PDB file of C-alpha atoms in Angstrom:
ATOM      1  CA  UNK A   1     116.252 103.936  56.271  1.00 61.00           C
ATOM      2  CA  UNK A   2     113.010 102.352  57.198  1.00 60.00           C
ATOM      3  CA  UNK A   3     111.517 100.966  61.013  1.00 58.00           C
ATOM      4  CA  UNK A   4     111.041  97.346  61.765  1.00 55.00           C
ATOM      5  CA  UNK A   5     108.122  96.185  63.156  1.00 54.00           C
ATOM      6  CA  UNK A   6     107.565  96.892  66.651  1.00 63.00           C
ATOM      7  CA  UNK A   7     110.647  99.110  67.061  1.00 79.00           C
ATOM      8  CA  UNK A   8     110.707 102.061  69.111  1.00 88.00           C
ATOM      9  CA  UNK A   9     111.033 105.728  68.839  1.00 90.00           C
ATOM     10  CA  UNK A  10     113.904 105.164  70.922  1.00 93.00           C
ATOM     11  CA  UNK A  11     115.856 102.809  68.383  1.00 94.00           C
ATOM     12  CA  UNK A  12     114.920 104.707  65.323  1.00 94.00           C
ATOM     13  CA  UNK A  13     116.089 108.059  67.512  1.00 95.00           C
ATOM     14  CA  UNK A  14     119.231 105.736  67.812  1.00 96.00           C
ATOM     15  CA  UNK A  15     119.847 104.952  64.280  1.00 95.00           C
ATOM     16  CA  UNK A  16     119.436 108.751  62.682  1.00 96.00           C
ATOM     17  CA  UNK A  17     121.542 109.695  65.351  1.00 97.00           C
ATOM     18  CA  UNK A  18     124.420 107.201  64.368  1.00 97.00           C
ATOM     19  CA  UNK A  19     123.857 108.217  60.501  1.00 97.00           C
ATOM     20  CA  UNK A  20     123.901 112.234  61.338  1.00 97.00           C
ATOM     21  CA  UNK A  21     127.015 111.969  63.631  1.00 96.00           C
ATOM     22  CA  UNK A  22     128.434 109.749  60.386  1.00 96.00           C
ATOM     23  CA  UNK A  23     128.327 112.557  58.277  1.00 96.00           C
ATOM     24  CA  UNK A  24     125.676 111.417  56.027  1.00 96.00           C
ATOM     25  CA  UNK A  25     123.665 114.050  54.575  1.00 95.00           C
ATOM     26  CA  UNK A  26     121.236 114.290  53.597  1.00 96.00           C
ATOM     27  CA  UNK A  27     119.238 111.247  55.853  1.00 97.00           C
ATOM     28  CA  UNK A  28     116.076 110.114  54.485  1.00 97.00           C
ATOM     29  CA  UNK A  29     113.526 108.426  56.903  1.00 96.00           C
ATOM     30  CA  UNK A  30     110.820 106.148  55.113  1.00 92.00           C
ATOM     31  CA  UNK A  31     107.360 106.179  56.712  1.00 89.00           C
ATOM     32  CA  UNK A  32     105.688 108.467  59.388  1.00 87.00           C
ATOM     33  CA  UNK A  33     106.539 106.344  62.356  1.00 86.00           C
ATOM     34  CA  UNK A  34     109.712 107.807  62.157  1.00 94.00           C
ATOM     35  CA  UNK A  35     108.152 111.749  62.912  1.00 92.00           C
ATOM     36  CA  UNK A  36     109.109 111.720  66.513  1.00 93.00           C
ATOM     37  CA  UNK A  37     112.538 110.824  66.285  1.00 95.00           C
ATOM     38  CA  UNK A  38     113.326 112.704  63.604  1.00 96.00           C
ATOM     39  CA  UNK A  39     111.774 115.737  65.040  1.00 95.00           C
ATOM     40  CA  UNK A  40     114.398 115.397  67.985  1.00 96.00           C
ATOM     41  CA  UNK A  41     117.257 114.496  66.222  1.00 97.00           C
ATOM     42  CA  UNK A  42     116.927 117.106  62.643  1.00 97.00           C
ATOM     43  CA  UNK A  43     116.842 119.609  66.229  1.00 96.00           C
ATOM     44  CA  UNK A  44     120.190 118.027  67.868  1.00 97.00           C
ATOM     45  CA  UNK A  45     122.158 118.298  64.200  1.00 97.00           C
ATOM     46  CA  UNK A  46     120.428 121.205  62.536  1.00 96.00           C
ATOM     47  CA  UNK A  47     123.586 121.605  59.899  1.00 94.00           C
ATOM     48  CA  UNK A  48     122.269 118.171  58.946  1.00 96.00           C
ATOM     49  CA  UNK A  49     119.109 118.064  56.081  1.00 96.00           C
ATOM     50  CA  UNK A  50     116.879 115.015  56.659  1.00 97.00           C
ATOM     51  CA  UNK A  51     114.211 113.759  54.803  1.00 97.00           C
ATOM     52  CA  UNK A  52     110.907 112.265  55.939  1.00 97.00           C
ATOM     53  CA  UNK A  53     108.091 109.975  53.626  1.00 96.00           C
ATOM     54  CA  UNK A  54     104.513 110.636  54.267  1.00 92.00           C
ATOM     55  CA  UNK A  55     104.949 113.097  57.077  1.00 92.00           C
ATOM     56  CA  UNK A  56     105.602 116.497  58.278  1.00 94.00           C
ATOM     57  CA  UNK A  57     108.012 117.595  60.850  1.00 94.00           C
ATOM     58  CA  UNK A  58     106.336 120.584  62.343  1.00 92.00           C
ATOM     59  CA  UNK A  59     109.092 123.456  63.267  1.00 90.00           C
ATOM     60  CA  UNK A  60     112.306 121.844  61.681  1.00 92.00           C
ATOM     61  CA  UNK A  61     113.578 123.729  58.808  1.00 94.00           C
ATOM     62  CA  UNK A  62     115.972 121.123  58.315  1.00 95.00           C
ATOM     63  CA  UNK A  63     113.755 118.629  57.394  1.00 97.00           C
ATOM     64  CA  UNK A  64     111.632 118.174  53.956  1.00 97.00           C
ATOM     65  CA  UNK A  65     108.373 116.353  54.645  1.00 97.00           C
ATOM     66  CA  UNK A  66     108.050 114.041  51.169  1.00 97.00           C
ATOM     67  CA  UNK A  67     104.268 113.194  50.582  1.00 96.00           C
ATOM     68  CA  UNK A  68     101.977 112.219  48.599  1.00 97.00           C
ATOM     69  CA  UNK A  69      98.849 112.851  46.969  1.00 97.00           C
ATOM     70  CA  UNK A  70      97.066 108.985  47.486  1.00 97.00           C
ATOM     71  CA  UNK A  71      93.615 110.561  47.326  1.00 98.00           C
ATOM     72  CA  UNK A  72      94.418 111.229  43.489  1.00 98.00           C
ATOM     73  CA  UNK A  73      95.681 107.910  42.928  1.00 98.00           C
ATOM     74  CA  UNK A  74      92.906 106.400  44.530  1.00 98.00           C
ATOM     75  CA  UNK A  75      90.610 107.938  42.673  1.00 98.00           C
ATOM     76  CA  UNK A  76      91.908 106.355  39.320  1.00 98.00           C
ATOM     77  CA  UNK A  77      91.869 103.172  40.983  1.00 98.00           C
ATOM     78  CA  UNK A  78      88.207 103.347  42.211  1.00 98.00           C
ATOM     79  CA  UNK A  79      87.292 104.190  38.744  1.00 98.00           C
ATOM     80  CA  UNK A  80      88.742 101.165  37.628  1.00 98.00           C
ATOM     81  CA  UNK A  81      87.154  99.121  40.214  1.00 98.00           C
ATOM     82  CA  UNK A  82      83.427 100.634  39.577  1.00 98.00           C
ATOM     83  CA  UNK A  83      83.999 100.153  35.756  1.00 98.00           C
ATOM     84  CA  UNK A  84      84.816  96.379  36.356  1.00 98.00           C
ATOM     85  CA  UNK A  85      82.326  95.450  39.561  1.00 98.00           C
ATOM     86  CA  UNK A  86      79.341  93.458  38.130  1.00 98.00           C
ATOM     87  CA  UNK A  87      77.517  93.697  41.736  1.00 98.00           C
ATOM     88  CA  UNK A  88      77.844  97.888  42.191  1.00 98.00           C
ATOM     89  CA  UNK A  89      79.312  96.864  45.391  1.00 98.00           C
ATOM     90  CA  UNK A  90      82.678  97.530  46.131  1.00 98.00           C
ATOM     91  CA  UNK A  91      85.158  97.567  49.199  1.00 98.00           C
ATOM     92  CA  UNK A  92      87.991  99.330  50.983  1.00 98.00           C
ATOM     93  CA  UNK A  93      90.314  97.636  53.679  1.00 98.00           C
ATOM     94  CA  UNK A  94      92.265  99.882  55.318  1.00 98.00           C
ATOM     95  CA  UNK A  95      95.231  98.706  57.957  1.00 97.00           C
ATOM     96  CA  UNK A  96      94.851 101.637  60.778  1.00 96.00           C
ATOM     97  CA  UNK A  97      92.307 104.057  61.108  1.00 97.00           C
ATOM     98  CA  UNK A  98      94.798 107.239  60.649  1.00 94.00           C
ATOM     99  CA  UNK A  99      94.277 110.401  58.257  1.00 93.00           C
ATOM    100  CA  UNK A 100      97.277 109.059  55.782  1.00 91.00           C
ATOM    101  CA  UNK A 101      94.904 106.308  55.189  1.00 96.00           C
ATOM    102  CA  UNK A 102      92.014 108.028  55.281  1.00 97.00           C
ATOM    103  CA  UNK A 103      92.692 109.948  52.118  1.00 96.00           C
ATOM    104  CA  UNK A 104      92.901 106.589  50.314  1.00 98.00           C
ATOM    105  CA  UNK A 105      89.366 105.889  51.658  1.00 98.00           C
ATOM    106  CA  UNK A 106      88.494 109.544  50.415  1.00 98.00           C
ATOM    107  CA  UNK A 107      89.771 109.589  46.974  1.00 98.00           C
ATOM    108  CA  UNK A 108      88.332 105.415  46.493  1.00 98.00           C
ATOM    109  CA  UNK A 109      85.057 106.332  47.222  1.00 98.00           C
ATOM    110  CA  UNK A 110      84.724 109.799  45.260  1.00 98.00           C
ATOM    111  CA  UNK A 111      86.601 107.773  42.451  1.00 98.00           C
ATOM    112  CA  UNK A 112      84.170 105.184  42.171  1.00 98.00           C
ATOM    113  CA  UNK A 113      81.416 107.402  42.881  1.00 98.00           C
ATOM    114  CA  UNK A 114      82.501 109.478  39.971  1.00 98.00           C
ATOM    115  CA  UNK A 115      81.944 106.696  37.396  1.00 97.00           C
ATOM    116  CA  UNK A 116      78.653 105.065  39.115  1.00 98.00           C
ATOM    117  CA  UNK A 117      76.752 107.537  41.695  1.00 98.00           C
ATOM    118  CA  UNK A 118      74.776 104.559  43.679  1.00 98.00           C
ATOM    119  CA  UNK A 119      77.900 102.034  44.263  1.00 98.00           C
ATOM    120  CA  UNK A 120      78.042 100.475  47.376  1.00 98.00           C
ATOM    121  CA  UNK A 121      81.057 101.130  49.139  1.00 98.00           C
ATOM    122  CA  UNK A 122      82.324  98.377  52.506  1.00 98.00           C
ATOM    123  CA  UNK A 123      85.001 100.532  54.437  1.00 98.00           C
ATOM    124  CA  UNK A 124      87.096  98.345  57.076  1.00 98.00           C
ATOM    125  CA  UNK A 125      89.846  99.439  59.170  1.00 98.00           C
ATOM    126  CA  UNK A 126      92.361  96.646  60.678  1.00 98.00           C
ATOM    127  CA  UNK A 127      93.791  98.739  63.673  1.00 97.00           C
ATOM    128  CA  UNK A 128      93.302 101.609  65.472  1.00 96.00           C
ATOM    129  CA  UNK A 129      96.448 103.860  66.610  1.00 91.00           C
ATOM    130  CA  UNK A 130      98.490 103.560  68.562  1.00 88.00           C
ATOM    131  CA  UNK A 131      98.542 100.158  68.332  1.00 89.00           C
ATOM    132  CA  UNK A 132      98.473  99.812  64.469  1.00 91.00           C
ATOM    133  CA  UNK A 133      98.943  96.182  64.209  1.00 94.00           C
ATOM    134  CA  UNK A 134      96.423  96.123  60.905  1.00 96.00           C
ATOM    135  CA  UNK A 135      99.247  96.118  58.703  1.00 94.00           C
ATOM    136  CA  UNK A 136     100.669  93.192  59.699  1.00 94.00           C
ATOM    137  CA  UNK A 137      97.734  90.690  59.889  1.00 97.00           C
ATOM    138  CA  UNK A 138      96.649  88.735  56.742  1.00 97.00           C
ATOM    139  CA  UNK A 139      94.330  86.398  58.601  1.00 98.00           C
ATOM    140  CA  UNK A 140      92.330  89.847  59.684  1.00 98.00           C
ATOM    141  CA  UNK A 141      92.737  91.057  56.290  1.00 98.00           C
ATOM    142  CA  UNK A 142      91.396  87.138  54.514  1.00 98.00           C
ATOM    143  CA  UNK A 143      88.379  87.880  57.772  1.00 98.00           C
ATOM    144  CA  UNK A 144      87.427  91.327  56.673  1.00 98.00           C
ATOM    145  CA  UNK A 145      87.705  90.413  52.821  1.00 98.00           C
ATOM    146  CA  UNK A 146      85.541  87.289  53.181  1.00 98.00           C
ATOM    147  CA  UNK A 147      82.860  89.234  54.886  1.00 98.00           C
ATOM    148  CA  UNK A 148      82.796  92.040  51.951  1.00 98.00           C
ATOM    149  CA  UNK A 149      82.606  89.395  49.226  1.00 98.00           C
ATOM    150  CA  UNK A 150      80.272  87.503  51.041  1.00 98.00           C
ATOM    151  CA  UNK A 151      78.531  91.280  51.358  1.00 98.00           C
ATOM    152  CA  UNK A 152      78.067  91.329  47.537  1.00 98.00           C
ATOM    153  CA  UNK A 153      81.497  93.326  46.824  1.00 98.00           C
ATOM    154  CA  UNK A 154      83.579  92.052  43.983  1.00 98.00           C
ATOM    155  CA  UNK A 155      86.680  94.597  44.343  1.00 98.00           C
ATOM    156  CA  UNK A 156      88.201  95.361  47.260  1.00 98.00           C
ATOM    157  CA  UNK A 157      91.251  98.089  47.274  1.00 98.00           C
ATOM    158  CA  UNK A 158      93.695  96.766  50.176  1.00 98.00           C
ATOM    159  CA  UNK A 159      95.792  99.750  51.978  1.00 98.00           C
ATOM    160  CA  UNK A 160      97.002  97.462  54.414  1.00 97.00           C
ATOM    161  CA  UNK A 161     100.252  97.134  54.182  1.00 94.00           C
ATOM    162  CA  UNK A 162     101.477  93.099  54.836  1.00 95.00           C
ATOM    163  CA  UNK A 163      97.378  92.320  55.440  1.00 97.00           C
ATOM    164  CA  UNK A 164      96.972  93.404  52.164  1.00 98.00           C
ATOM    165  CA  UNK A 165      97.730  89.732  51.179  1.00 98.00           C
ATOM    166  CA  UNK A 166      95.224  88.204  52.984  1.00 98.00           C
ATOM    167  CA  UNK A 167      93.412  90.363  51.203  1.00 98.00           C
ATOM    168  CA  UNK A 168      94.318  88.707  47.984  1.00 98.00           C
ATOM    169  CA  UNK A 169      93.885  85.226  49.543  1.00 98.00           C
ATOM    170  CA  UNK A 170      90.346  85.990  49.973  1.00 98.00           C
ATOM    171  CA  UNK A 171      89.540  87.318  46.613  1.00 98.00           C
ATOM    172  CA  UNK A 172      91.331  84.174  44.824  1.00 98.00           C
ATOM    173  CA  UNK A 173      89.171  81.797  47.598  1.00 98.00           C
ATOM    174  CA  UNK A 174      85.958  83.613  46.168  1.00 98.00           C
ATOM    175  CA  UNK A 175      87.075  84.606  42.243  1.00 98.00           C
ATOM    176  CA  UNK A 176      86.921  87.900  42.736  1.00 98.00           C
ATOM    177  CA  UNK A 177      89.160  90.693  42.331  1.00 98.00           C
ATOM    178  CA  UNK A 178      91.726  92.814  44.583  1.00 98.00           C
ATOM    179  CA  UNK A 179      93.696  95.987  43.967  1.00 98.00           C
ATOM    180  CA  UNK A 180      97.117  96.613  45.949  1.00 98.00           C
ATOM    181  CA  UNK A 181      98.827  99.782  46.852  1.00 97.00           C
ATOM    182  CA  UNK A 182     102.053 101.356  46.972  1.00 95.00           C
ATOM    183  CA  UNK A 183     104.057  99.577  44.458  1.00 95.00           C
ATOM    184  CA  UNK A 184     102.931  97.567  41.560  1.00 97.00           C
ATOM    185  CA  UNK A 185     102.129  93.972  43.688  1.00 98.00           C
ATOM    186  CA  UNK A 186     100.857  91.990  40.359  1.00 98.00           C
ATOM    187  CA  UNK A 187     104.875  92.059  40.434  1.00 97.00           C
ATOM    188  CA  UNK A 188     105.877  91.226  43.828  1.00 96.00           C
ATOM    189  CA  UNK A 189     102.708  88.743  44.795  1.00 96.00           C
ATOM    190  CA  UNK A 190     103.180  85.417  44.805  1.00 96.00           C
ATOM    191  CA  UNK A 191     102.095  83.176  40.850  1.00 97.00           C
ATOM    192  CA  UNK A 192      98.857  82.400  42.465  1.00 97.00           C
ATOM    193  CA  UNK A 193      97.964  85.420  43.204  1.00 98.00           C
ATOM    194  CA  UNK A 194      98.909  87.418  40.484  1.00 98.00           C
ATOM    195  CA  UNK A 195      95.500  87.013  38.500  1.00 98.00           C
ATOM    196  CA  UNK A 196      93.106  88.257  41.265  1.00 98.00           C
ATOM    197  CA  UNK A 197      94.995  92.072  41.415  1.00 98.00           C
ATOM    198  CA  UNK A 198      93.033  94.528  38.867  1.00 98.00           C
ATOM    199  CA  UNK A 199      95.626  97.078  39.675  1.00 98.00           C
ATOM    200  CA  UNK A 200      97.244  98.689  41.881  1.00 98.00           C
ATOM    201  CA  UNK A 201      97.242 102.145  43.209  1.00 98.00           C
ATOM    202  CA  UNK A 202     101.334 103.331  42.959  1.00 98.00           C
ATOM    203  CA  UNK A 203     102.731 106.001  45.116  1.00 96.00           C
ATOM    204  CA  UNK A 204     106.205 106.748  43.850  1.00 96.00           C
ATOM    205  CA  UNK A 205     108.618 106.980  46.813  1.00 95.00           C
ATOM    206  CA  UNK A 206     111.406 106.434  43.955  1.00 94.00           C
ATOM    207  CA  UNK A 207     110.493 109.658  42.235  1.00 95.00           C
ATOM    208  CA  UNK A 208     110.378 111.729  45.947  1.00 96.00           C
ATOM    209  CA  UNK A 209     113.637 110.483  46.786  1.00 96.00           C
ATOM    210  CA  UNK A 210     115.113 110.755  43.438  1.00 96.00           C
ATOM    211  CA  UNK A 211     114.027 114.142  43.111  1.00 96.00           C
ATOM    212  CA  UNK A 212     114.859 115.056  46.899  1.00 97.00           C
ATOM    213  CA  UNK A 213     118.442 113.736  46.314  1.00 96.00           C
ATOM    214  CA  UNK A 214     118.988 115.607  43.044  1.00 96.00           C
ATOM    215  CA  UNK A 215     118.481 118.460  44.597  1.00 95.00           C
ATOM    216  CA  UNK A 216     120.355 117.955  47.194  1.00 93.00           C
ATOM    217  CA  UNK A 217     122.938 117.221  45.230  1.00 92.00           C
ATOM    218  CA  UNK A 218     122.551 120.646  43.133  1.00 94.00           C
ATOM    219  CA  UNK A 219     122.841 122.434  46.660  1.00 91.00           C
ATOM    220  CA  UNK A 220     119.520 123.523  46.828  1.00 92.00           C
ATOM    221  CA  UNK A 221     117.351 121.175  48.467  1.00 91.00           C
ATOM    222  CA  UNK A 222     114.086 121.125  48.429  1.00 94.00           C
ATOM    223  CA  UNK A 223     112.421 122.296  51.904  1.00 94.00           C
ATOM    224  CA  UNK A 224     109.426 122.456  53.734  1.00 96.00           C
ATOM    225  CA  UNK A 225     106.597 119.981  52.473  1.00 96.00           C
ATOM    226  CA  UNK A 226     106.700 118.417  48.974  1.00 97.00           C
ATOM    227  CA  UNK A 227     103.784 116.817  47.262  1.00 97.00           C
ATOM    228  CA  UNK A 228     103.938 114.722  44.644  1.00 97.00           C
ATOM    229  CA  UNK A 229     100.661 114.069  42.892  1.00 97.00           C
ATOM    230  CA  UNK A 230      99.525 113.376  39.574  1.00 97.00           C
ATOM    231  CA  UNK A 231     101.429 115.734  37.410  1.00 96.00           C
ATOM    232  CA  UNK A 232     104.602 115.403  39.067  1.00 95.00           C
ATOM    233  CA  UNK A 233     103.746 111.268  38.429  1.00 94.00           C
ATOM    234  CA  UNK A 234     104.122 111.363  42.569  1.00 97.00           C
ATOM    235  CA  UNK A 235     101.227 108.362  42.084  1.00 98.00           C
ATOM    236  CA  UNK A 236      99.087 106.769  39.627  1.00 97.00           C
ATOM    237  CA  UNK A 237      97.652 103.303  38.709  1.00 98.00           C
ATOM    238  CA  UNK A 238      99.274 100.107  37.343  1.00 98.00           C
ATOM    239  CA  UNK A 239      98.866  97.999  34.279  1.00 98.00           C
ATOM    240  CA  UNK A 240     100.820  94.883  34.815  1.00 98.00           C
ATOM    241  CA  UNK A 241      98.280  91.713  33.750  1.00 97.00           C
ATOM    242  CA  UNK A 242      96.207  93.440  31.336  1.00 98.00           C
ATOM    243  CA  UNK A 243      93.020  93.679  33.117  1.00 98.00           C
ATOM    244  CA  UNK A 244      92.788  97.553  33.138  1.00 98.00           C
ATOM    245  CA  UNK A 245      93.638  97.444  29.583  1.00 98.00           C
ATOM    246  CA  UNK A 246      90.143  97.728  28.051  1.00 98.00           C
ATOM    247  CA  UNK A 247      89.365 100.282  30.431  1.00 98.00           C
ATOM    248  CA  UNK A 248      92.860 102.839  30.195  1.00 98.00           C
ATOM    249  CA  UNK A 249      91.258 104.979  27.953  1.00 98.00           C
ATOM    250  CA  UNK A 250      89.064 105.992  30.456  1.00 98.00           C
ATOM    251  CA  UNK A 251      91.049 106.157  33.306  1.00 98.00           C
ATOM    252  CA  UNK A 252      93.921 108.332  31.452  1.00 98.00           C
ATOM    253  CA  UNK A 253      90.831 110.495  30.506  1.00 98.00           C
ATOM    254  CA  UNK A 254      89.659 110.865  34.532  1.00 98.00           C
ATOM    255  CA  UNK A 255      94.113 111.426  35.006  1.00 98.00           C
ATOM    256  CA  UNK A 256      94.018 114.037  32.881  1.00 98.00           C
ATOM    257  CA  UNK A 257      91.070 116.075  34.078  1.00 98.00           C
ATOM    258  CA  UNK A 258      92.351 115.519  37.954  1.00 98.00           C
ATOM    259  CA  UNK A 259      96.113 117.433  36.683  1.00 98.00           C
ATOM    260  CA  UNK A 260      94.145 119.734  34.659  1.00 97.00           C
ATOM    261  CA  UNK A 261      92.113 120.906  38.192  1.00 96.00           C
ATOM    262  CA  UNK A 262      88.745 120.069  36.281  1.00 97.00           C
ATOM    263  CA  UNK A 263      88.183 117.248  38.623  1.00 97.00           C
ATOM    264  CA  UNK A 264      88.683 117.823  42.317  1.00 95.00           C
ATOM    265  CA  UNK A 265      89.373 114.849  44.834  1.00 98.00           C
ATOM    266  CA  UNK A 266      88.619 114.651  48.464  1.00 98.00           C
ATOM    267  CA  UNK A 267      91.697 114.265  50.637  1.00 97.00           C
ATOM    268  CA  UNK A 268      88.946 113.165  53.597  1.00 97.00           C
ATOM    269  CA  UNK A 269      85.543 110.891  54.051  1.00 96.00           C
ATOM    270  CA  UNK A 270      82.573 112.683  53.923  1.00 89.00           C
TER     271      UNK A 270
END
């Protein structure tokens, strides 16, 4: 299950509560705003395994934190948006200023960094906690983009959840490019849009749960924090549109040296 906008702790306490006295088990929780509840709850029904994406449940061994490593998706992606800025001057919008989307901002920059040493890099945040309302406001995310292409950027990676297609308004209003996150949005955005998105960086909730579920299943579930990175195809890059296609070569090179451990990438800013 996943939380609505502006729902409380109290209402997503509610809800795992209903599913755990159900007898569903196990009960997976997308997205860290649901770490508070849970924490209460996995503690109320501790015969009961939950599951939790992109956060860690401090103390409750019946509950497997499933996360991911963005930083080393990011990376690939701010290869591919060095190797295709004309200008050297690229940006990152990011919807709250929190350390999950911080490593995005860490792994961009070293990624980019990696393929040209001098590239500008524009780093916006939407929100600030606890009020993270940055990833839910295109017309901040159109504001912020406009000012980084206006800036001299010509790619701009959007972790910004809904803002993210302002983002893309922007860079079709000024013919330049965007990258999404998450899932693959050349798919999901809407026909107009669809030729302004390079890429996008993936993080594979499908495989977590998939793999969380299956075990499970097996009666051995996995426990305690599991992260799904590059080799275990936790997250990687898109190629829907073709416009990474003269570039893959190189980026499956850069892949391969981050699961071999030859290339290390920052999970924080310097």
């Amino acid at each position: 299950l996943s939380a609505s906008q502006g729902e409380t702790d109290a209402d997503k306490e509610a809800r795992l509560k209903l599913l755990a006295q159900g007898g569903y088990n196990p009960v997976i929780a997308v997205g860290f705003l649901y770490g508070t509840s849970m924490k209460k709850v996995a503690a109320a029904y501790p015969k009961t395994q939950f599951a939790i994406i992109d956060s860690v449940v401090d103390g409750a061994t019946n509950v497997t934190g499933l996360t991911f490593a963005e930083h080393e998706g990011s990376y690939l992606v701010g290869a591919a948006a060095a190797l295709k800025s004309k200008t050297g001057n690229v940006g990152y919008v990011g919807g709250c200023l929190i350390p999950l989307l911080q490593k995005f901002e860490a792994g961009f920059t070293a990624g980019a960094k990696s393929v040209k040493a001098d590239i500008k890099i524009q780093v916006k945040y939407l929100s600030n906690p606890p009020d993270c309302k940055g990833f839910n406001d295109p017309a901040a995310g159109i504001e912020t983009a406009n000012g980084m292409y206006d800036a001299g950027a010509d790619v701009i990676f959007a972790a910004a959840g809904g803002s993210g297609t302002g983002v893309f308004q922007s860079a079709k209003a000024k013919g330049k490019l965007a990258i999404g996150v998450d899932s693959d949005q050349y798919e999901s955005a809407a026909a107009d849009l669809k030729p302004v998105i390079l890429t996008s960086m993936l993080k594979r909730v499908d495989v977590a749960v998939f793999d969380y579920v299956k075990s499970a299943q097996s009666g051995t579930p996995l426990t305690g924090v599991q992260v799904f990175d590059l080799k275990k195809d936790g997250v990687g890059y898109s190629t829907s549109g073709g416009k990474v296609d003269d570039i893959k070569a190189q980026l499956e090179e850069i892949k391969g040296k981050i699961v071999a451990g030859t290339v290390p990438v920052p999970d924080k800013p310097a």
